[in-house]
mmCIF file of C-alpha atoms and ligand atoms in Angstrom:
data_model
loop_
_atom_site.group_PDB
_atom_site.id
_atom_site.type_symbol
_atom_site.label_atom_id
_atom_site.label_comp_id
_atom_site.label_asym_id
_atom_site.label_seq_id
_atom_site.Cartn_x
_atom_site.Cartn_y
_atom_site.Cartn_z
ATOM 1 C CA MET A 15 11.012 53.646 -14.122
ATOM 2 C CA SER A 16 7.852 52.779 -12.223
ATOM 3 C CA THR A 17 6.835 55.368 -9.613
ATOM 4 C CA SER A 18 4.868 53.187 -7.208
ATOM 5 C CA LEU A 19 7.424 53.792 -4.414
ATOM 6 C CA SER A 20 8.123 57.373 -5.363
ATOM 7 C CA GLY A 21 8.772 59.528 -2.292
ATOM 8 C CA LYS A 22 9.535 56.488 -0.125
ATOM 9 C CA THR A 23 12.875 55.760 1.511
ATOM 10 C CA ALA A 24 13.841 52.104 1.846
ATOM 11 C CA LEU A 25 16.639 50.774 4.045
ATOM 12 C CA ILE A 26 17.796 47.341 2.917
ATOM 13 C CA THR A 27 20.364 45.589 5.081
ATOM 14 C CA GLY A 28 22.819 43.284 3.362
ATOM 15 C CA SER A 29 22.254 45.004 0.031
ATOM 16 C CA THR A 30 25.894 44.755 -1.022
ATOM 17 C CA SER A 31 25.210 41.202 -2.254
ATOM 18 C CA GLY A 32 22.683 38.587 -3.309
ATOM 19 C CA ILE A 33 19.017 38.961 -2.421
ATOM 20 C CA GLY A 34 19.528 42.354 -0.768
ATOM 21 C CA ARG A 35 21.280 43.782 -3.804
ATOM 22 C CA ALA A 36 18.551 42.538 -6.151
ATOM 23 C CA THR A 37 15.918 44.014 -3.812
ATOM 24 C CA ALA A 38 17.738 47.350 -3.694
ATOM 25 C CA LEU A 39 17.818 47.518 -7.494
ATOM 26 C CA LEU A 40 14.129 46.626 -7.795
ATOM 27 C CA LEU A 41 12.813 49.013 -5.130
ATOM 28 C CA ALA A 42 14.930 51.801 -6.619
ATOM 29 C CA SER A 43 13.472 51.015 -10.060
ATOM 30 C CA HIS A 44 10.028 51.569 -8.500
ATOM 31 C CA GLY A 45 11.094 55.040 -7.387
ATOM 32 C CA ALA A 46 12.239 54.524 -3.792
ATOM 33 C CA HIS A 47 15.357 56.225 -2.490
ATOM 34 C CA VAL A 48 17.310 53.191 -1.345
ATOM 35 C CA ILE A 49 19.721 53.144 1.572
ATOM 36 C CA VAL A 50 22.164 50.394 0.741
ATOM 37 C CA SER A 51 23.923 48.850 3.726
ATOM 38 C CA GLY A 52 26.549 46.259 4.577
ATOM 39 C CA ARG A 53 30.130 46.179 5.830
ATOM 40 C CA ASP A 54 31.865 46.211 2.452
ATOM 41 C CA THR A 55 32.132 49.795 1.211
ATOM 42 C CA GLY A 56 33.395 48.725 -2.224
ATOM 43 C CA ARG A 57 30.436 46.441 -2.855
ATOM 44 C CA GLY A 58 28.123 49.062 -1.364
ATOM 45 C CA ALA A 59 29.411 51.628 -3.833
ATOM 46 C CA GLY A 60 28.837 49.058 -6.584
ATOM 47 C CA THR A 61 25.158 48.642 -5.668
ATOM 48 C CA VAL A 62 24.696 52.416 -5.452
ATOM 49 C CA ALA A 63 26.372 52.896 -8.858
ATOM 50 C CA ALA A 64 24.175 50.200 -10.440
ATOM 51 C CA ILE A 65 21.056 51.947 -9.093
ATOM 52 C CA GLN A 66 22.202 55.375 -10.252
ATOM 53 C CA ASP A 67 23.186 54.034 -13.682
ATOM 54 C CA SER A 68 19.569 52.851 -14.048
ATOM 55 C CA GLY A 69 18.215 56.295 -13.133
ATOM 56 C CA GLY A 70 17.446 55.546 -9.501
ATOM 57 C CA SER A 71 18.692 57.147 -6.305
ATOM 58 C CA ALA A 72 20.595 55.500 -3.468
ATOM 59 C CA THR A 73 22.947 56.180 -0.575
ATOM 60 C CA PHE A 74 25.375 53.757 1.056
ATOM 61 C CA VAL A 75 25.575 53.588 4.847
ATOM 62 C CA ALA A 76 28.141 51.137 6.195
ATOM 63 C CA ALA A 77 27.255 49.060 9.239
ATOM 64 C CA ASP A 78 28.397 45.933 11.018
ATOM 65 C CA LEU A 79 25.251 44.325 12.339
ATOM 66 C CA SER A 80 27.177 42.095 14.740
ATOM 67 C CA ASP A 81 27.762 45.248 16.806
ATOM 68 C CA LEU A 82 24.735 46.845 18.500
ATOM 69 C CA ALA A 83 26.365 50.281 18.497
ATOM 70 C CA SER A 84 26.716 50.007 14.718
ATOM 71 C CA VAL A 85 23.053 48.933 14.443
ATOM 72 C CA ALA A 86 22.004 52.044 16.378
ATOM 73 C CA GLU A 87 24.259 54.236 14.253
ATOM 74 C CA LEU A 88 22.786 52.730 11.064
ATOM 75 C CA ALA A 89 19.286 53.637 12.246
ATOM 76 C CA ARG A 90 20.401 57.164 13.132
ATOM 77 C CA LEU A 91 22.229 57.774 9.834
ATOM 78 C CA ALA A 92 19.445 56.182 7.776
ATOM 79 C CA LEU A 93 16.909 58.586 9.275
ATOM 80 C CA GLU A 94 19.194 61.495 8.360
ATOM 81 C CA VAL A 95 19.351 60.629 4.639
ATOM 82 C CA THR A 96 15.851 61.837 3.692
ATOM 83 C CA GLY A 97 14.402 62.459 7.146
ATOM 84 C CA ARG A 98 12.439 59.220 7.225
ATOM 85 C CA VAL A 99 12.612 55.491 6.600
ATOM 86 C CA ASP A 100 9.312 54.194 5.198
ATOM 87 C CA ILE A 101 10.471 50.698 4.302
ATOM 88 C CA LEU A 102 12.863 48.429 6.176
ATOM 89 C CA VAL A 103 14.015 45.158 4.645
ATOM 90 C CA ASN A 104 15.816 43.108 7.281
ATOM 91 C CA ASN A 105 17.743 41.027 4.771
ATOM 92 C CA ALA A 106 21.321 40.708 6.070
ATOM 93 C CA GLY A 107 21.942 37.285 7.471
ATOM 94 C CA ILE A 108 24.552 34.593 7.776
ATOM 95 C CA LEU A 109 23.926 30.979 6.858
ATOM 96 C CA PRO A 110 26.436 28.792 8.680
ATOM 97 C CA PHE A 111 25.666 25.109 9.156
ATOM 98 C CA GLY A 112 27.099 22.469 11.463
ATOM 99 C CA THR A 113 26.146 19.551 13.641
ATOM 100 C CA SER A 114 24.839 20.976 16.901
ATOM 101 C CA THR A 115 27.422 19.223 19.072
ATOM 102 C CA ASP A 116 30.208 20.878 17.043
ATOM 103 C CA LEU A 117 28.887 24.421 17.377
ATOM 104 C CA THR A 118 30.498 26.802 19.846
ATOM 105 C CA PRO A 119 29.097 29.578 22.059
ATOM 106 C CA GLN A 120 30.876 32.047 19.773
ATOM 107 C CA GLN A 121 29.109 30.649 16.700
ATOM 108 C CA PHE A 122 25.813 30.818 18.577
ATOM 109 C CA ASP A 123 26.402 34.490 19.342
ATOM 110 C CA ASP A 124 27.617 35.271 15.812
ATOM 111 C CA ILE A 125 24.473 33.857 14.231
ATOM 112 C CA TYR A 126 21.976 35.189 16.744
ATOM 113 C CA ASP A 127 23.620 38.645 16.896
ATOM 114 C CA ILE A 128 23.185 39.197 13.160
ATOM 115 C CA ASN A 129 20.104 37.117 12.344
ATOM 116 C CA VAL A 130 17.993 38.034 15.390
ATOM 117 C CA LYS A 131 19.427 40.731 17.652
ATOM 118 C CA ALA A 132 20.247 43.198 14.857
ATOM 119 C CA VAL A 133 16.835 42.599 13.272
ATOM 120 C CA PHE A 134 15.155 43.317 16.605
ATOM 121 C CA PHE A 135 17.094 46.460 17.467
ATOM 122 C CA LEU A 136 17.157 47.953 13.979
ATOM 123 C CA ALA A 137 13.402 47.536 13.639
ATOM 124 C CA THR A 138 12.698 48.895 17.116
ATOM 125 C CA ALA A 139 14.928 51.902 16.410
ATOM 126 C CA LEU A 140 12.969 52.728 13.239
ATOM 127 C CA LEU A 141 9.440 51.744 14.259
ATOM 128 C CA PRO A 142 8.755 54.866 16.361
ATOM 129 C CA THR A 143 9.119 57.188 13.365
ATOM 130 C CA MET A 144 6.995 54.876 11.218
ATOM 131 C CA VAL A 145 4.315 54.941 13.914
ATOM 132 C CA GLU A 146 4.647 58.719 14.141
ATOM 133 C CA HIS A 147 3.985 58.965 10.381
ATOM 134 C CA GLY A 148 1.147 56.442 10.638
ATOM 135 C CA GLU A 149 2.633 54.281 7.906
ATOM 136 C CA GLY A 150 5.544 52.009 7.168
ATOM 137 C CA SER A 151 6.412 48.563 5.960
ATOM 138 C CA ILE A 152 8.911 46.022 7.219
ATOM 139 C CA VAL A 153 9.861 42.814 5.442
ATOM 140 C CA ASN A 154 12.052 40.292 7.215
ATOM 141 C CA LEU A 155 13.942 37.521 5.436
ATOM 142 C CA SER A 156 13.395 34.034 6.802
ATOM 143 C CA THR A 157 14.110 30.655 5.175
ATOM 144 C CA THR A 158 12.169 27.533 4.277
ATOM 145 C CA LEU A 159 14.367 25.756 6.840
ATOM 146 C CA ALA A 160 12.846 27.764 9.731
ATOM 147 C CA THR A 161 9.964 25.308 9.959
ATOM 148 C CA LYS A 162 11.859 22.111 9.122
ATOM 149 C CA GLY A 163 14.111 19.693 10.950
ATOM 150 C CA PHE A 164 16.960 19.807 8.474
ATOM 151 C CA ALA A 165 20.106 18.250 10.020
ATOM 152 C CA GLY A 166 22.937 20.751 10.458
ATOM 153 C CA SER A 167 20.699 23.820 10.391
ATOM 154 C CA SER A 168 20.030 24.158 14.139
ATOM 155 C CA LEU A 169 21.304 27.678 14.802
ATOM 156 C CA TYR A 170 20.461 29.076 11.382
ATOM 157 C CA ALA A 171 16.946 27.624 11.197
ATOM 158 C CA SER A 172 16.108 28.481 14.813
ATOM 159 C CA SER A 173 17.358 32.052 14.365
ATOM 160 C CA LYS A 174 15.004 32.440 11.407
ATOM 161 C CA ALA A 175 12.146 30.829 13.357
ATOM 162 C CA ALA A 176 12.658 33.664 15.841
ATOM 163 C CA VAL A 177 12.444 36.135 12.958
ATOM 164 C CA GLU A 178 9.151 34.585 11.833
ATOM 165 C CA THR A 179 7.705 34.960 15.328
ATOM 166 C CA LEU A 180 8.924 38.562 15.554
ATOM 167 C CA THR A 181 7.205 39.216 12.219
ATOM 168 C CA LYS A 182 3.834 38.088 13.549
ATOM 169 C CA VAL A 183 4.190 39.834 16.927
ATOM 170 C CA TRP A 184 5.232 43.118 15.281
ATOM 171 C CA ALA A 185 2.355 42.849 12.809
ATOM 172 C CA ALA A 186 0.017 42.650 15.800
ATOM 173 C CA GLU A 187 1.778 45.403 17.773
ATOM 174 C CA PHE A 188 2.253 47.950 14.999
ATOM 175 C CA GLY A 189 -0.339 47.101 12.318
ATOM 176 C CA PRO A 190 -3.037 49.075 14.141
ATOM 177 C CA GLN A 191 -0.699 52.088 13.943
ATOM 178 C CA GLY A 192 -0.260 51.790 10.169
ATOM 179 C CA VAL A 193 2.906 49.724 9.981
ATOM 180 C CA ARG A 194 2.675 46.423 8.112
ATOM 181 C CA VAL A 195 5.211 43.726 8.985
ATOM 182 C CA ASN A 196 5.649 40.637 6.827
ATOM 183 C CA ALA A 197 8.333 38.123 5.909
ATOM 184 C CA VAL A 198 9.548 36.335 2.818
ATOM 185 C CA SER A 199 10.751 32.776 3.249
ATOM 186 C CA PRO A 200 13.105 31.892 0.396
ATOM 187 C CA GLY A 201 14.090 28.436 -0.715
ATOM 188 C CA PRO A 202 17.632 27.916 -2.025
ATOM 189 C CA ILE A 203 18.737 30.991 -3.950
ATOM 190 C CA ALA A 204 21.835 31.348 -6.117
ATOM 191 C CA THR A 205 23.878 33.796 -4.026
ATOM 192 C CA GLU A 206 27.257 33.964 -2.311
ATOM 193 C CA GLY A 207 25.516 32.891 0.883
ATOM 194 C CA LEU A 208 24.691 29.521 -0.669
ATOM 195 C CA ALA A 209 28.039 29.165 -2.455
ATOM 196 C CA PRO A 210 29.727 27.105 0.310
ATOM 197 C CA PHE A 211 27.251 24.285 -0.406
ATOM 198 C CA GLY A 212 28.421 24.027 -4.039
ATOM 199 C CA ASP A 213 26.636 21.243 -5.905
ATOM 200 C CA GLY A 214 25.390 20.017 -2.533
ATOM 201 C CA ALA A 215 22.779 22.795 -2.628
ATOM 202 C CA ALA A 216 20.758 20.476 -4.854
ATOM 203 C CA VAL A 217 19.588 18.722 -1.684
ATOM 204 C CA PHE A 218 17.463 21.813 -0.996
ATOM 205 C CA TYR A 219 15.558 21.646 -4.300
ATOM 206 C CA ASN A 220 15.739 18.123 -5.712
ATOM 207 C CA GLY A 221 12.182 16.882 -6.073
ATOM 208 C CA THR A 222 10.538 20.260 -5.473
ATOM 209 C CA PRO A 223 8.000 21.442 -8.047
ATOM 210 C CA ALA A 224 10.470 23.992 -9.473
ATOM 211 C CA ASN A 225 13.422 21.573 -9.145
ATOM 212 C CA ARG A 226 16.035 24.345 -9.404
ATOM 213 C CA LEU A 227 17.749 27.102 -7.477
ATOM 214 C CA GLY A 228 15.883 30.377 -7.285
ATOM 215 C CA GLN A 229 17.364 33.675 -8.389
ATOM 216 C CA PRO A 230 17.768 36.723 -6.120
ATOM 217 C CA GLU A 231 15.428 38.688 -8.398
ATOM 218 C CA GLU A 232 12.643 36.176 -7.672
ATOM 219 C CA ILE A 233 12.881 36.998 -3.962
ATOM 220 C CA ALA A 234 13.184 40.725 -4.650
ATOM 221 C CA ALA A 235 9.893 40.579 -6.565
ATOM 222 C CA ALA A 236 8.116 39.176 -3.503
ATOM 223 C CA VAL A 237 9.634 41.804 -1.200
ATOM 224 C CA SER A 238 8.620 44.522 -3.644
ATOM 225 C CA PHE A 239 5.037 43.226 -3.672
ATOM 226 C CA LEU A 240 4.839 43.096 0.127
ATOM 227 C CA VAL A 241 6.110 46.648 0.658
ATOM 228 C CA GLY A 242 3.834 48.097 -2.024
ATOM 229 C CA GLU A 243 0.237 49.337 -2.127
ATOM 230 C CA ASP A 244 -1.046 46.089 -3.659
ATOM 231 C CA ALA A 245 -0.255 44.380 -0.345
ATOM 232 C CA LYS A 246 -1.923 46.976 1.882
ATOM 233 C CA TYR A 247 -4.313 44.378 3.416
ATOM 234 C CA ILE A 248 -1.471 41.910 4.119
ATOM 235 C CA HIS A 249 -0.152 41.809 7.680
ATOM 236 C CA GLY A 250 2.000 39.222 9.401
ATOM 237 C CA VAL A 251 2.393 36.712 6.575
ATOM 238 C CA ILE A 252 5.405 34.511 6.022
ATOM 239 C CA LEU A 253 5.385 34.266 2.228
ATOM 240 C CA PRO A 254 7.192 31.177 0.878
ATOM 241 C CA VAL A 255 9.109 31.877 -2.332
ATOM 242 C CA ASP A 256 10.847 28.572 -2.640
ATOM 243 C CA GLY A 257 9.904 26.712 -5.795
ATOM 244 C CA GLY A 258 7.503 24.662 -3.680
ATOM 245 C CA ALA A 259 10.028 23.409 -1.099
ATOM 246 C CA SER A 260 7.643 24.295 1.739
ATOM 247 C CA ILE A 261 5.064 21.701 0.629
ATOM 248 C CA TRP A 262 7.442 18.831 1.475
HETATM 249 N N1 NAP B 303 20.677 32.299 -0.437
HETATM 250 C C1 NAP B 303 19.779 31.462 0.040
HETATM 251 O O1 NAP B 303 19.673 30.314 -0.407
HETATM 252 C C2 NAP B 303 18.827 31.895 1.130
HETATM 253 C C3 NAP B 303 17.749 31.041 1.422
HETATM 254 C C4 NAP B 303 16.869 31.406 2.418
HETATM 255 C C5 NAP B 303 17.039 32.596 3.094
HETATM 256 N N2 NAP B 303 18.087 33.398 2.791
HETATM 257 C C6 NAP B 303 18.214 34.622 3.572
HETATM 258 O O2 NAP B 303 18.242 35.745 2.703
HETATM 259 C C7 NAP B 303 19.089 36.752 3.242
HETATM 260 C C8 NAP B 303 20.145 37.155 2.214
HETATM 261 O O3 NAP B 303 20.863 36.001 1.863
HETATM 262 P P1 NAP B 303 21.893 35.994 0.638
HETATM 263 O O4 NAP B 303 22.043 34.579 0.243
HETATM 264 O O5 NAP B 303 21.496 37.021 -0.370
HETATM 265 O O6 NAP B 303 23.214 36.428 1.413
HETATM 266 P P2 NAP B 303 24.658 36.879 0.862
HETATM 267 O O7 NAP B 303 24.715 36.896 -0.617
HETATM 268 O O8 NAP B 303 25.627 36.053 1.627
HETATM 269 O O9 NAP B 303 24.702 38.367 1.396
HETATM 270 C C9 NAP B 303 24.652 38.612 2.765
HETATM 271 C C10 NAP B 303 24.555 40.100 2.973
HETATM 272 O O10 NAP B 303 24.530 40.316 4.384
HETATM 273 C C11 NAP B 303 25.526 41.274 4.708
HETATM 274 N N3 NAP B 303 26.113 40.965 5.997
HETATM 275 C C12 NAP B 303 26.631 39.795 6.446
HETATM 276 N N4 NAP B 303 27.136 39.934 7.672
HETATM 277 C C13 NAP B 303 26.938 41.239 8.013
HETATM 278 C C14 NAP B 303 27.257 42.015 9.142
HETATM 279 N N5 NAP B 303 27.908 41.503 10.206
HETATM 280 N N6 NAP B 303 26.913 43.315 9.147
HETATM 281 C C15 NAP B 303 26.274 43.869 8.096
HETATM 282 N N7 NAP B 303 25.953 43.200 6.993
HETATM 283 C C16 NAP B 303 26.284 41.897 6.955
HETATM 284 C C17 NAP B 303 26.580 41.173 3.608
HETATM 285 O O11 NAP B 303 27.187 42.430 3.415
HETATM 286 P P3 NAP B 303 28.741 42.744 3.692
HETATM 287 O O12 NAP B 303 29.522 41.550 3.277
HETATM 288 O O13 NAP B 303 28.981 43.966 2.870
HETATM 289 O O14 NAP B 303 28.801 43.026 5.146
HETATM 290 C C18 NAP B 303 25.728 40.831 2.384
HETATM 291 O O15 NAP B 303 25.272 42.010 1.757
HETATM 292 C C19 NAP B 303 19.685 36.182 4.529
HETATM 293 O O16 NAP B 303 18.951 36.638 5.632
HETATM 294 C C20 NAP B 303 19.521 34.693 4.358
HETATM 295 O O17 NAP B 303 19.419 34.004 5.580
HETATM 296 C C21 NAP B 303 18.976 33.079 1.828
#
């Protein structure tokens, strides 16, 4: 086990599945105590067991990020685990698509509650203690689609565009106090989140330099870099990890 994150506590939302789970395993392998979170306690226990089986340490804290009270409770319980949260990975997100005229106010709220509002209020609940310690690192998950006009992605892409703007504003607000805030912008990654697209997911990578789906571990590697010491001069970037999809 690498020890580059030894002594750090990392809260990773949506780490019961996909990119979050891969990130939890990687940060734990670098020595962080990982707080695994999601709604599904069974899958949460599975991520914790996988980390512990590899010699790492982790705790599961259940939360439903569509509910602001649950977001606040997650922040409170996360701070109780080791007394501090040094790293926050705002990974949980939902990826629904639909033609804009078919989307309902409820779908708008569902997407924005989880993809934007929970990100905002979880980060702002944890930032004061990071500032108090004079150090901390936040990585938000965006998407290549945040800067594109891909038909059917209106609510999803715009919610992630908001996340990209929050990333830059927070970098400016909290960087001077020792907290670095960055984002990773994945292309299409082979996870449950992408599963509803089936073979249709090829539209997201056909003709890109990599010409394939990415793997969750390839996104985890970028998150791990951004939260670590090697990235200590990096503030406010939106790092594309997308097989080249962003050069279209
Ligand atoms: N996969 C891609 O192609 C892709 C591309 C670009 C960006 N991204 C972004 O990367 C992030 C992870 O995506 P993924 O594909 O790995 O997703 P995923 O496999 O669908 O996993 C989503 C995670 O979010 C959690 N989650 C969903 N709703 C939640 C809620 N209401 N409260 C708490 N947790 C909730 C789920 O946990 P529970 O089920 O346990 O609640 C799960 O752990 C997302 O922000 C997504 O937008 C993904």
